[in-house]
Amino acid sequence: MAAERTTITLGGKGSSFSSSSVYKIASGVATVRIDSSAIERFSTKPLPLIKRASFGIPQGLTTEETRASLAVLLNKLLLSNSGSVRSALPVKILELLNSKVETFELWDEIEVTEGENVVLEKSCSSLVGVCSVIDHKSTALSQIVDSVAALSCEAAKGDVSSFNSLDSGDGFGYKDAISVAGDLKVLLNGSKAVGKVEVEEVSKIPRIHGKFREVVRGVHSDARVELNSGVKGGKTGSGNSAVGEALGTTLLGLCMSVKSLGECSFLRRKLCAESIGDESVRKVVLEKSFVEYEKLKSGYKSALVEEDQCRFAHKLNECLGIVWRIVGLEAAAAFFVLGGGDKSGDAADKEEAKSDKKKKKNDKKAVLGKGTSMVIQFIKERLVNDGGDQVEQILSLYNPESDCFDYLLAKVKEIVESNENRRLPKLPKGTRDFAKEQMIVREKAFSIIQNVFKKHGATALDTPVFELRETLMGKYGEDSKLIYDIADQLLDGMLEICGVPAEKFRTICSSIDKLDKQTFEQVKKEMVEEKGLSSEIADRIGGFVKEKGAPMELLTKLRQEGSEFLANSSSKEALDELTTETQVLVSVMEDNKLGEAAELASMLWEADINAEYLVTKRQTKHFDRAKSSGIPWMVVVGKNELSGGVVTLKKVVEGSKEEVKDVPRDSFVAELLKRL
């Protein structure tokens, strides 16, 4: 049964387009919608039109590549700020993408505005679209090819000890090769099937696969930038000069690496095939792989002489598909060596298999690695022993478009990432580990230092421990577990109070975030008509988000007795955490009395009361300081207090009139402790 199609929204504020999304649209597993805020930006004025021969998408692309080109073109139109883009063209493209037609007639004459023509002419949408498809497929291949190579290491009984010598520990090793070697060691963890045979096809895996990882990251980075860049340069679009040349240069490096990866996989497959016991299966694997390898060599040569950047990308995409099949054939060859199974429906072959099974009954079974055994089991569970071509069945499992592939990829990533946490990494220079005994001393020391600073009115300052999502996406990819979304309690509490279902918190937050660009009525319309909220709930949200004022004034209002925010656990927790820990402000309202202030503050610090002081004649500065910082108590020392040797205690929380005058200086600390 076909999976339910997801929906991808384009044009929303702060939204970003990814190669994964382009691929989903291109392969027809996702529909597209345009965000309401983008629709409102389209021009409604009657504009002069010019005629174009077509959308500018070259003929000869596959349906998948054409759909990718249209998706990118639609996003470029939505990103355009020219003011001369109508809704008609984006809506037309949207209808084409959401239709189920197998072929597109995109080369008829169309009428466009001057601004639309600039986007069609200068956006390089076809090149960026095909590049995005390549990015998605090559990223997936870089994550799965190591697990296939690990199978070959076991099937060929190769010596993998060379993987340990890549990292010399001096910081000058080839980072990606070291990373590949580490992942292979995780996949082969516990394996008794690898041997001591020095095999060149095995020893070269880390560097070939490492270089592939490196260039794939470059393609991913360039694709991400181009997908989310508008057409610049006004009428001429000159700001987009050299996009084709830049992407072409990046893709050229990938093309060479794809060829090396395919060749390396082909040689390992050949090595494995020699150990396949079933002659008919061995013949099928050899013949199919030779055919694919010849296609790869021919396709690679054809791509290198192609001068048109889009045609080059198209041929590179074809080469990438061929390499996928070569890798799948390598997996098949290794499987039949390691996993065996019913390889033919022929009765004689079945009898021979039974005979071989009896001969090997007492043989010691090779123990596979934790990762490789999972891959073998995955293939076994999905093979159909009906006399069909099991080699083709395995190839279909390694097709990135198959329903099973995402599961396989997820399992491989799970194995690698979970085991990586248990490996002991080498420490970079200038860093060290701290044992538990050392940590006790360090934490105690830091605690003392922090408390002293707090007593003296200091506030903490820290740099962010997170980065922009687009930065992390470039490093780790879209599905990485290293990326976390940050929830907002400083909002969730408000939405809960208003009656918004928990599953709609994030989507309603995205609507509220548009209030700096749209009126509340526009935002309300989106929440009600597009996101299914009732009008009553939307109005309750409006009652909160329309509140304006200084931060501390709003905070005080939210904390007032009877406030709904205090009744909600999430919002109350957030309010309790709100920008000080200072309990008392020593306010000396006379100039040149710093010594008096320091003496009073010291008495408070000795009593373990967090305090700070301010010396100035301007009374408003004292009260503003206390209110803006949320300090609840003031020790007021004016001219009269100084002459009488007393202080005045004043509570400055909103709504409170508590004040204690003429408190002797030797007892004011005790009086404060009663009230804090």
XYZ file of C-alpha atoms in Angstrom:
676
model
C 0.000 0.000 0.000
C 1.403 3.391 -1.005
C 2.467 5.715 1.782
C 0.361 8.786 2.447
C 1.729 11.850 0.690
C 3.110 14.554 2.934
C 2.654 18.280 2.301
C 5.510 20.763 1.949
C 4.763 24.459 2.465
C 6.755 27.067 0.559
C 7.034 30.800 1.029
C 6.444 31.036 4.789
C 8.378 33.489 6.933
C 11.730 32.062 7.945
C 11.102 28.820 6.056
C 13.973 27.101 4.255
C 13.869 24.766 1.281
C 15.992 21.610 1.467
C 17.226 19.042 -1.033
C 15.223 16.418 0.830
C 12.026 18.412 0.272
C 12.873 18.923 -3.408
C 13.420 15.172 -3.772
C 10.106 14.335 -2.102
C 8.284 16.667 -4.484
C 10.285 15.402 -7.469
C 9.552 11.754 -6.691
C 5.852 12.468 -6.115
C 5.699 11.457 -2.439
C 4.850 15.010 -1.322
C 2.364 17.640 -2.415
C 3.064 21.371 -2.323
C 1.194 24.337 -0.847
C 1.974 28.049 -0.809
C 1.957 29.819 2.570
C -0.811 32.407 2.905
C 1.682 35.169 3.699
C 3.404 34.549 0.355
C 0.111 34.728 -1.516
C -0.547 38.160 -0.007
C 2.766 39.438 -1.403
C 1.808 38.772 -5.023
C 1.077 41.830 -7.130
C -2.595 42.539 -7.835
C -1.938 45.404 -10.240
C -2.461 44.978 -13.993
C 1.080 44.625 -15.383
C 2.441 44.605 -18.940
C 3.158 41.127 -20.273
C 5.842 39.744 -22.553
C 5.882 36.428 -24.406
C 8.275 33.580 -23.668
C 8.786 30.377 -25.600
C 8.704 28.206 -22.470
C 9.364 27.959 -18.725
C 13.070 27.784 -19.495
C 13.378 24.154 -18.381
C 15.468 22.232 -20.965
C 14.095 19.212 -22.753
C 15.648 15.806 -22.166
C 15.417 15.816 -18.375
C 13.703 12.938 -16.600
C 10.257 13.469 -15.080
C 11.875 13.494 -11.642
C 14.373 16.165 -12.700
C 11.660 18.242 -14.378
C 9.519 18.179 -11.242
C 12.556 19.198 -9.179
C 13.170 22.095 -11.574
C 9.560 23.260 -11.240
C 9.725 23.062 -7.433
C 12.849 25.238 -7.366
C 11.328 27.679 -9.871
C 8.213 28.023 -7.695
C 10.328 28.768 -4.626
C 12.415 31.328 -6.549
C 9.229 33.142 -7.590
C 8.070 33.202 -3.954
C 11.450 34.573 -2.852
C 11.310 37.354 -5.436
C 10.870 40.876 -4.020
C 10.431 42.581 -7.366
C 6.751 43.401 -6.811
C 5.993 42.266 -10.345
C 5.170 38.605 -9.713
C 1.508 37.716 -10.050
C -0.207 34.739 -8.473
C -1.074 33.172 -11.846
C 2.364 31.706 -12.629
C 3.088 30.218 -9.163
C -0.422 28.755 -9.018
C 0.065 27.200 -12.462
C 3.331 25.571 -11.335
C 1.639 24.431 -8.109
C -1.099 22.694 -10.119
C 1.500 20.944 -12.294
C 3.431 19.684 -9.273
C 0.334 18.405 -7.492
C -0.992 16.625 -10.583
C -0.162 12.986 -11.215
C 0.865 13.371 -14.862
C 3.893 11.370 -15.974
C 5.083 13.881 -18.573
C 4.939 17.664 -18.763
C 4.248 19.933 -21.729
C 6.350 22.901 -20.650
C 7.536 24.178 -23.993
C 4.439 26.064 -25.155
C 4.458 29.851 -25.385
C 3.559 31.645 -22.129
C 2.970 35.262 -21.097
C 4.864 36.661 -18.111
C 5.630 39.976 -16.453
C 9.093 41.492 -16.672
C 9.841 40.490 -13.072
C 8.694 36.920 -13.686
C 10.832 36.783 -16.821
C 13.934 37.745 -14.819
C 13.292 34.839 -12.414
C 12.707 32.381 -15.268
C 15.811 33.602 -17.080
C 18.289 34.029 -14.217
C 17.289 31.614 -11.445
C 19.123 28.544 -12.855
C 16.158 26.588 -11.481
C 16.795 23.461 -13.575
C 20.453 23.218 -12.582
C 19.623 23.850 -8.906
C 16.741 21.350 -9.088
C 18.853 18.539 -10.563
C 21.670 19.429 -8.135
C 19.204 19.040 -5.239
C 18.196 15.573 -6.427
C 21.886 14.662 -6.707
C 22.508 16.076 -3.224
C 19.758 13.957 -1.667
C 20.789 10.725 -3.415
C 24.528 11.154 -2.836
C 23.984 12.011 0.840
C 21.986 8.803 1.293
C 24.638 6.840 -0.632
C 27.446 8.211 1.557
C 25.565 6.916 4.601
C 24.813 3.437 3.262
C 27.918 2.511 1.227
C 30.069 1.926 4.315
C 27.739 -0.815 5.548
C 27.993 -2.576 2.165
C 31.803 -2.278 2.198
C 31.804 -3.803 5.694
C 29.965 -6.851 4.308
C 32.649 -7.206 1.626
C 35.406 -7.036 4.258
C 33.873 -10.114 5.895
C 33.031 -11.917 2.646
C 36.616 -11.487 1.378
C 38.092 -12.264 4.816
C 40.071 -9.059 4.441
C 42.520 -7.664 6.961
C 41.041 -4.482 8.428
C 43.878 -3.726 10.847
C 45.035 -0.947 8.506
C 41.949 1.031 9.597
C 43.661 1.580 12.953
C 46.748 3.230 11.445
C 44.950 6.127 9.758
C 44.811 8.299 12.875
C 48.354 9.115 13.972
C 47.124 11.284 16.821
C 49.095 14.351 15.691
C 46.075 16.151 14.251
C 47.279 15.821 10.653
C 45.247 12.776 9.667
C 42.652 12.817 6.886
C 39.544 13.543 8.958
C 36.932 11.953 6.681
C 39.016 8.825 6.078
C 39.452 8.460 9.844
C 35.708 8.903 10.305
C 34.915 6.228 7.706
C 37.394 3.838 9.321
C 35.749 4.445 12.684
C 32.289 3.699 11.296
C 33.545 0.523 9.636
C 35.037 -0.642 12.930
C 31.673 -0.079 14.593
C 29.827 -2.024 11.893
C 32.361 -4.860 12.182
C 32.414 -4.791 15.987
C 32.589 -8.388 17.277
C 33.132 -9.885 13.830
C 35.019 -13.166 13.566
C 34.550 -13.277 9.781
C 37.270 -10.794 8.868
C 40.638 -12.413 8.323
C 44.279 -11.563 7.789
C 44.316 -11.398 3.997
C 45.779 -8.107 2.803
C 43.355 -6.902 0.155
C 43.945 -3.596 -1.636
C 40.221 -3.231 -2.353
C 39.641 -3.301 1.420
C 42.515 -1.061 2.518
C 41.513 1.738 0.126
C 37.923 1.970 1.474
C 38.511 4.746 4.073
C 40.168 7.183 1.672
C 37.821 6.586 -1.279
C 34.705 6.765 0.887
C 36.156 9.648 2.924
C 36.726 11.755 -0.185
C 33.176 10.971 -1.303
C 31.861 12.229 2.057
C 33.880 15.421 1.677
C 32.603 16.341 -1.778
C 29.033 15.387 -0.874
C 29.173 17.915 1.975
C 30.279 20.548 -0.522
C 27.363 19.772 -2.839
C 24.956 19.834 0.101
C 26.249 23.226 1.241
C 26.018 24.785 -2.228
C 22.572 23.326 -2.877
C 21.261 24.681 0.435
C 22.484 28.193 -0.391
C 21.110 28.239 -3.943
C 17.757 26.778 -2.913
C 17.131 29.642 -0.501
C 18.598 32.528 -2.491
C 16.341 34.860 -4.401
C 17.121 36.238 -7.851
C 19.168 39.374 -7.275
C 20.105 42.297 -9.460
C 16.784 43.907 -10.437
C 15.805 43.672 -14.067
C 19.076 42.144 -15.221
C 19.460 39.496 -12.558
C 23.189 40.195 -12.623
C 23.481 39.310 -8.949
C 23.064 35.674 -9.980
C 26.064 35.678 -12.311
C 28.244 32.541 -12.254
C 25.734 30.361 -10.359
C 26.047 27.760 -13.125
C 29.833 27.852 -13.152
C 30.052 27.632 -9.353
C 27.665 24.676 -9.082
C 29.296 23.020 -12.082
C 32.704 23.183 -10.388
C 31.309 21.554 -7.244
C 29.490 18.876 -9.236
C 32.636 18.114 -11.252
C 34.412 17.087 -8.069
C 31.445 14.881 -7.147
C 31.441 13.319 -10.631
C 35.046 12.195 -10.247
C 34.398 10.900 -6.735
C 31.261 9.030 -7.871
C 33.306 7.281 -10.538
C 36.003 6.287 -7.999
C 33.376 5.063 -5.532
C 31.643 2.969 -8.210
C 34.928 1.494 -9.384
C 35.974 0.596 -5.841
C 32.597 -1.052 -5.185
C 32.818 -2.951 -8.508
C 36.231 -4.388 -7.579
C 35.002 -5.496 -4.150
C 31.964 -7.101 -5.768
C 34.250 -8.982 -8.125
C 36.312 -10.155 -5.152
C 33.203 -11.364 -3.297
C 31.658 -13.043 -6.342
C 34.586 -15.440 -6.586
C 33.482 -17.018 -3.288
C 29.797 -17.489 -4.220
C 29.140 -21.227 -4.197
C 26.154 -21.245 -6.548
C 27.424 -21.005 -10.143
C 24.203 -19.540 -11.547
C 24.056 -16.803 -8.924
C 27.745 -16.004 -9.390
C 27.203 -15.668 -13.129
C 24.220 -13.339 -12.685
C 26.083 -11.084 -10.254
C 29.166 -10.916 -12.477
C 27.230 -10.220 -15.675
C 25.016 -7.553 -14.167
C 27.911 -5.756 -12.503
C 30.019 -5.761 -15.672
C 27.104 -4.221 -17.579
C 26.661 -1.498 -14.931
C 30.390 -0.798 -14.745
C 30.598 -0.324 -18.516
C 27.628 2.055 -18.283
C 29.436 3.997 -15.552
C 32.615 4.394 -17.597
C 30.649 5.488 -20.644
C 28.414 7.851 -18.662
C 31.413 9.383 -16.889
C 33.171 10.152 -20.169
C 29.971 11.570 -21.648
C 29.450 13.828 -18.629
C 33.004 15.214 -18.689
C 32.714 16.491 -22.270
C 29.302 18.114 -21.663
C 29.624 21.921 -21.748
C 26.070 22.781 -20.704
C 25.945 22.767 -16.881
C 22.382 21.441 -16.639
C 23.055 18.631 -19.114
C 26.219 17.801 -17.154
C 24.193 17.597 -13.921
C 21.642 15.355 -15.681
C 24.372 12.936 -16.805
C 25.972 12.989 -13.352
C 22.570 12.052 -11.893
C 22.472 9.100 -14.297
C 25.975 8.038 -13.191
C 24.877 8.263 -9.576
C 21.962 5.912 -10.310
C 24.375 3.433 -11.917
C 26.655 3.522 -8.861
C 23.634 2.798 -6.665
C 23.101 -0.417 -8.667
C 26.801 -1.331 -8.461
C 26.699 -0.899 -4.677
C 23.516 -2.981 -4.564
C 25.248 -5.731 -6.556
C 28.175 -5.625 -4.136
C 25.704 -6.096 -1.289
C 24.135 -9.035 -3.161
C 27.520 -10.691 -3.763
C 28.553 -10.325 -0.125
C 25.151 -11.570 1.056
C 25.358 -14.803 -0.942
C 28.811 -15.436 0.504
C 27.831 -14.643 4.095
C 24.106 -15.252 4.232
C 23.458 -17.997 1.701
C 19.810 -18.910 1.357
C 17.631 -20.510 -1.306
C 19.165 -19.064 -4.467
C 17.108 -20.839 -7.088
C 13.748 -22.429 -7.580
C 15.238 -25.327 -9.512
C 14.706 -28.652 -7.720
C 18.202 -29.951 -8.533
C 19.788 -26.824 -7.112
C 17.696 -27.209 -3.968
C 18.942 -30.754 -3.506
C 22.526 -29.570 -3.997
C 21.967 -26.858 -1.401
C 20.657 -29.469 1.063
C 23.726 -31.619 0.431
C 26.055 -28.674 1.026
C 24.164 -27.910 4.211
C 24.819 -31.417 5.544
C 28.515 -31.154 4.701
C 28.863 -27.874 6.537
C 26.656 -28.826 9.461
C 29.569 -29.341 11.801
C 31.630 -26.447 10.461
C 32.187 -23.548 12.819
C 29.827 -20.743 11.850
C 31.479 -17.380 11.246
C 30.299 -14.699 13.629
C 29.451 -11.435 11.843
C 29.784 -7.947 13.230
C 26.933 -6.287 15.063
C 26.200 -3.929 12.176
C 26.776 -6.365 9.329
C 24.652 -9.091 10.917
C 21.787 -6.601 11.094
C 22.145 -5.872 7.359
C 22.220 -9.596 6.499
C 19.101 -10.165 8.594
C 17.373 -7.213 6.907
C 17.979 -8.762 3.462
C 16.965 -12.277 4.550
C 13.634 -11.105 5.922
C 12.698 -9.460 2.623
C 13.790 -12.033 0.051
C 11.036 -14.030 -1.596
C 12.023 -17.639 -2.348
C 9.674 -18.107 -5.294
C 12.219 -18.927 -7.966
C 12.534 -15.301 -8.984
C 15.713 -13.319 -9.455
C 16.937 -12.764 -5.916
C 19.777 -10.555 -7.127
C 17.217 -8.106 -8.503
C 15.290 -8.364 -5.249
C 18.365 -7.241 -3.324
C 18.965 -4.452 -5.840
C 15.441 -3.194 -5.207
C 16.136 -3.052 -1.463
C 19.074 -0.728 -2.167
C 17.009 1.546 -4.395
C 16.609 4.890 -2.524
C 13.061 5.103 -3.864
C 11.975 1.780 -2.355
C 9.759 1.594 0.734
C 12.356 -0.535 2.566
C 15.371 1.677 1.955
C 14.551 4.349 4.552
C 14.263 1.636 7.207
C 17.639 0.162 6.240
C 19.288 3.585 6.275
C 17.809 4.394 9.678
C 19.035 1.092 11.157
C 22.572 1.594 9.825
C 22.699 5.141 11.229
C 21.345 3.892 14.551
C 24.082 1.260 14.813
C 26.882 3.686 13.936
C 25.677 6.531 16.166
C 24.821 4.425 19.201
C 28.167 2.645 19.170
C 30.043 5.888 18.564
C 28.903 7.094 21.965
C 30.699 4.170 23.581
C 34.000 4.715 21.828
C 36.659 6.676 23.698
C 37.760 9.534 21.424
C 41.255 10.930 21.534
C 41.396 14.254 23.329
C 42.281 17.333 21.268
C 45.358 19.267 22.322
C 44.768 21.621 25.234
C 41.906 19.582 26.717
C 41.740 17.027 29.503
C 39.422 14.684 31.350
C 38.519 15.204 35.017
C 38.025 12.233 37.313
C 35.128 12.192 39.771
C 37.386 13.191 42.676
C 38.617 16.211 40.700
C 35.090 17.169 39.688
C 33.980 17.331 43.331
C 36.729 19.871 44.082
C 36.041 21.868 40.881
C 32.291 22.074 41.467
C 32.809 23.179 45.075
C 35.259 25.879 44.003
C 32.992 27.177 41.246
C 30.032 27.192 43.630
C 31.914 29.405 46.127
C 33.003 31.799 43.374
C 29.494 32.054 41.937
C 27.917 32.719 45.337
C 30.391 35.528 46.078
C 29.647 37.182 42.763
C 25.887 36.881 43.294
C 26.106 38.416 46.737
C 27.778 41.426 45.175
C 25.016 41.884 42.635
C 26.759 40.274 39.676
C 24.661 38.646 36.961
C 25.733 35.756 34.769
C 26.777 36.182 31.152
C 27.171 33.270 28.788
C 27.627 32.813 25.080
C 25.048 30.699 23.184
C 25.502 26.953 23.264
C 23.402 26.582 20.120
C 23.767 27.626 16.501
C 21.367 28.631 13.746
C 19.569 25.609 12.349
C 20.822 26.265 8.802
C 24.416 26.153 10.057
C 23.905 22.747 11.699
C 22.034 21.438 8.663
C 25.112 22.078 6.557
C 27.308 20.150 8.979
C 25.211 17.149 9.902
C 22.353 16.836 7.447
C 18.611 17.092 7.934
C 17.935 13.912 9.900
C 20.800 14.255 12.405
C 20.023 13.546 16.062
C 22.471 16.330 16.944
C 19.851 18.954 16.072
C 17.201 19.895 18.622
C 14.280 22.289 18.462
C 13.933 24.620 21.454
C 10.498 24.830 23.042
C 9.082 28.044 24.552
C 7.411 27.513 27.954
C 9.350 32.451 28.210
C 4.455 30.573 24.694
C 3.316 26.884 25.439
C 1.741 27.971 28.712
C -0.183 30.772 26.986
C -1.440 28.444 24.240
C -2.498 25.848 26.810
C -4.428 28.508 28.753
C -6.163 29.619 25.559
C -7.269 26.049 24.765
C -4.942 25.204 21.862
C -4.405 21.411 21.516
C -0.814 20.373 22.303
C -0.246 18.908 18.830
C -0.914 22.339 17.306
C 1.464 24.346 19.540
C 4.283 24.546 16.996
C 2.143 25.401 13.977
C 0.223 28.099 15.911
C 3.547 29.531 17.155
C 4.635 29.913 13.539
C 1.481 31.933 12.870
C 1.998 34.158 15.932
C 5.560 34.773 14.763
C 4.156 36.643 11.742
C 2.699 39.431 13.896
C 5.688 41.668 13.216
C 4.737 41.641 9.525
C 0.950 41.142 9.557
C -2.032 42.406 11.507
C -3.647 40.171 14.102
C -6.720 39.821 11.877
C -4.550 38.337 9.108
C -2.878 35.982 11.562
C -6.254 35.039 13.061
C -7.575 34.180 9.591
C -4.647 31.803 9.066
C -5.096 30.154 12.485
C -8.831 29.635 11.956
C -9.151 28.883 8.237
C -5.888 27.040 7.571
C -4.949 25.531 10.936
C -8.369 24.635 12.321
C -8.596 26.745 15.489
C -11.959 28.035 16.632
C -12.524 31.778 16.385
C -13.002 31.935 20.167
C -9.584 30.399 20.896
C -7.928 32.687 18.345
C -9.488 35.723 20.078
C -8.163 34.535 23.452
C -4.678 34.311 21.948
C -5.177 37.844 20.641
C -5.934 39.076 24.136
C -2.453 38.002 25.231
C -0.319 38.808 22.189
C -1.713 42.334 21.896
C -0.298 43.227 25.322
C 2.534 45.752 25.012
C 4.864 47.541 27.400
C 8.244 47.427 29.094
C 9.396 43.865 29.910
C 9.305 44.233 33.685
C 5.902 45.949 33.575
C 4.470 43.051 31.595
C 6.170 40.553 33.895
C 4.627 42.244 36.940
C 1.196 42.197 35.307
C 1.481 38.496 34.507
C 2.453 37.780 38.124
C -0.483 39.643 39.658
C -2.754 37.680 41.945
C -5.444 35.851 39.984
C -3.386 35.725 36.784
C -4.112 32.649 34.630
C -0.372 32.314 34.015
C 0.209 31.522 37.694
C -2.371 28.727 37.528
C -0.567 27.012 34.624
C 2.457 24.928 35.612
C 4.478 25.570 32.434
C 3.958 29.322 32.381
C 4.469 29.643 36.166
C 7.800 27.840 35.876
C 8.813 30.176 33.078
C 7.761 33.273 35.063
C 9.678 32.097 38.125
C 12.849 31.906 36.021
C 12.658 35.567 34.817
C 16.784 37.744 33.410
C 17.685 38.403 38.827
C 18.768 36.568 42.121
C 19.514 39.852 43.899
C 17.249 40.157 46.949
C 18.139 43.637 48.207
C 19.288 46.922 46.666
C 21.215 49.169 49.075
C 20.190 52.652 47.891
C 22.389 55.436 49.249
C 20.737 58.632 47.996
C 23.677 60.930 48.653
C 26.813 61.448 46.605
C 30.292 60.460 47.794
C 28.978 57.875 50.258
C 30.442 54.751 48.658
C 31.930 53.602 51.965
C 28.487 53.679 53.635
C 26.991 51.596 50.835
C 29.793 49.022 50.896
C 29.532 48.664 54.675
C 25.758 48.018 54.583
C 26.086 45.623 51.651
C 28.835 43.698 53.473
C 26.514 43.187 56.440
C 23.930 41.671 54.065
C 26.496 39.451 52.328
C 27.691 38.116 55.690
C 24.090 37.099 56.399
C 24.039 35.199 53.075
C 21.678 37.744 51.466
C 22.244 38.505 47.775
C 22.626 42.284 47.544
C 23.982 45.078 45.377
C 24.297 48.812 45.968
C 23.844 52.120 44.147
C 25.094 55.557 45.203
C 23.457 58.615 43.607
C 21.270 61.562 44.601
C 18.792 60.857 41.783
C 16.020 58.907 43.490
C 14.405 57.772 40.250
C 17.556 55.848 39.327
C 17.259 53.754 42.488
C 13.613 52.809 41.911
C 14.149 52.230 38.193
C 17.086 49.934 38.987
C 15.047 47.865 41.449
C 12.010 47.573 39.177
C 13.907 46.843 35.960
C 15.949 44.121 37.691
C 13.053 42.702 39.672
C 14.747 43.309 43.046
C 12.015 42.973 45.724
C 13.515 45.034 48.603
C 15.385 48.326 48.973
C 17.448 49.528 51.948
C 16.989 53.296 51.578
C 19.624 55.591 53.077
C 18.913 59.293 52.570
C 20.114 62.438 54.352
C 17.864 61.856 57.391
C 18.827 58.179 57.685
C 22.520 59.039 57.535
C 22.270 61.582 60.339
C 20.112 59.289 62.520
C 22.104 56.080 62.029
C 19.009 54.285 60.678
C 17.711 52.906 57.375
C 14.316 52.544 55.717
C 13.218 49.152 54.382
C 10.918 49.411 51.379
C 9.264 46.617 49.398
C 9.152 47.611 45.725
C 7.039 44.781 44.308
C 4.104 46.129 42.279
C 1.020 46.635 44.425
C 2.901 46.520 47.730
C 3.098 49.522 50.105
C 5.108 47.783 52.795
C 7.672 50.135 54.327
C 9.545 50.081 57.649
C 11.140 53.367 58.704
C 13.857 54.221 61.207
C 15.318 50.729 61.524
C 18.626 50.841 63.471
C 21.609 49.905 61.343
C 22.666 47.155 63.743
C 19.302 45.374 63.423
C 18.177 46.038 59.809
C 19.590 42.710 58.603
C 17.497 40.764 61.122
C 14.406 42.753 60.079
C 15.026 41.902 56.421
C 15.501 38.214 57.152
C 12.009 38.140 58.717
C 10.515 39.473 55.489
C 12.554 37.739 52.773
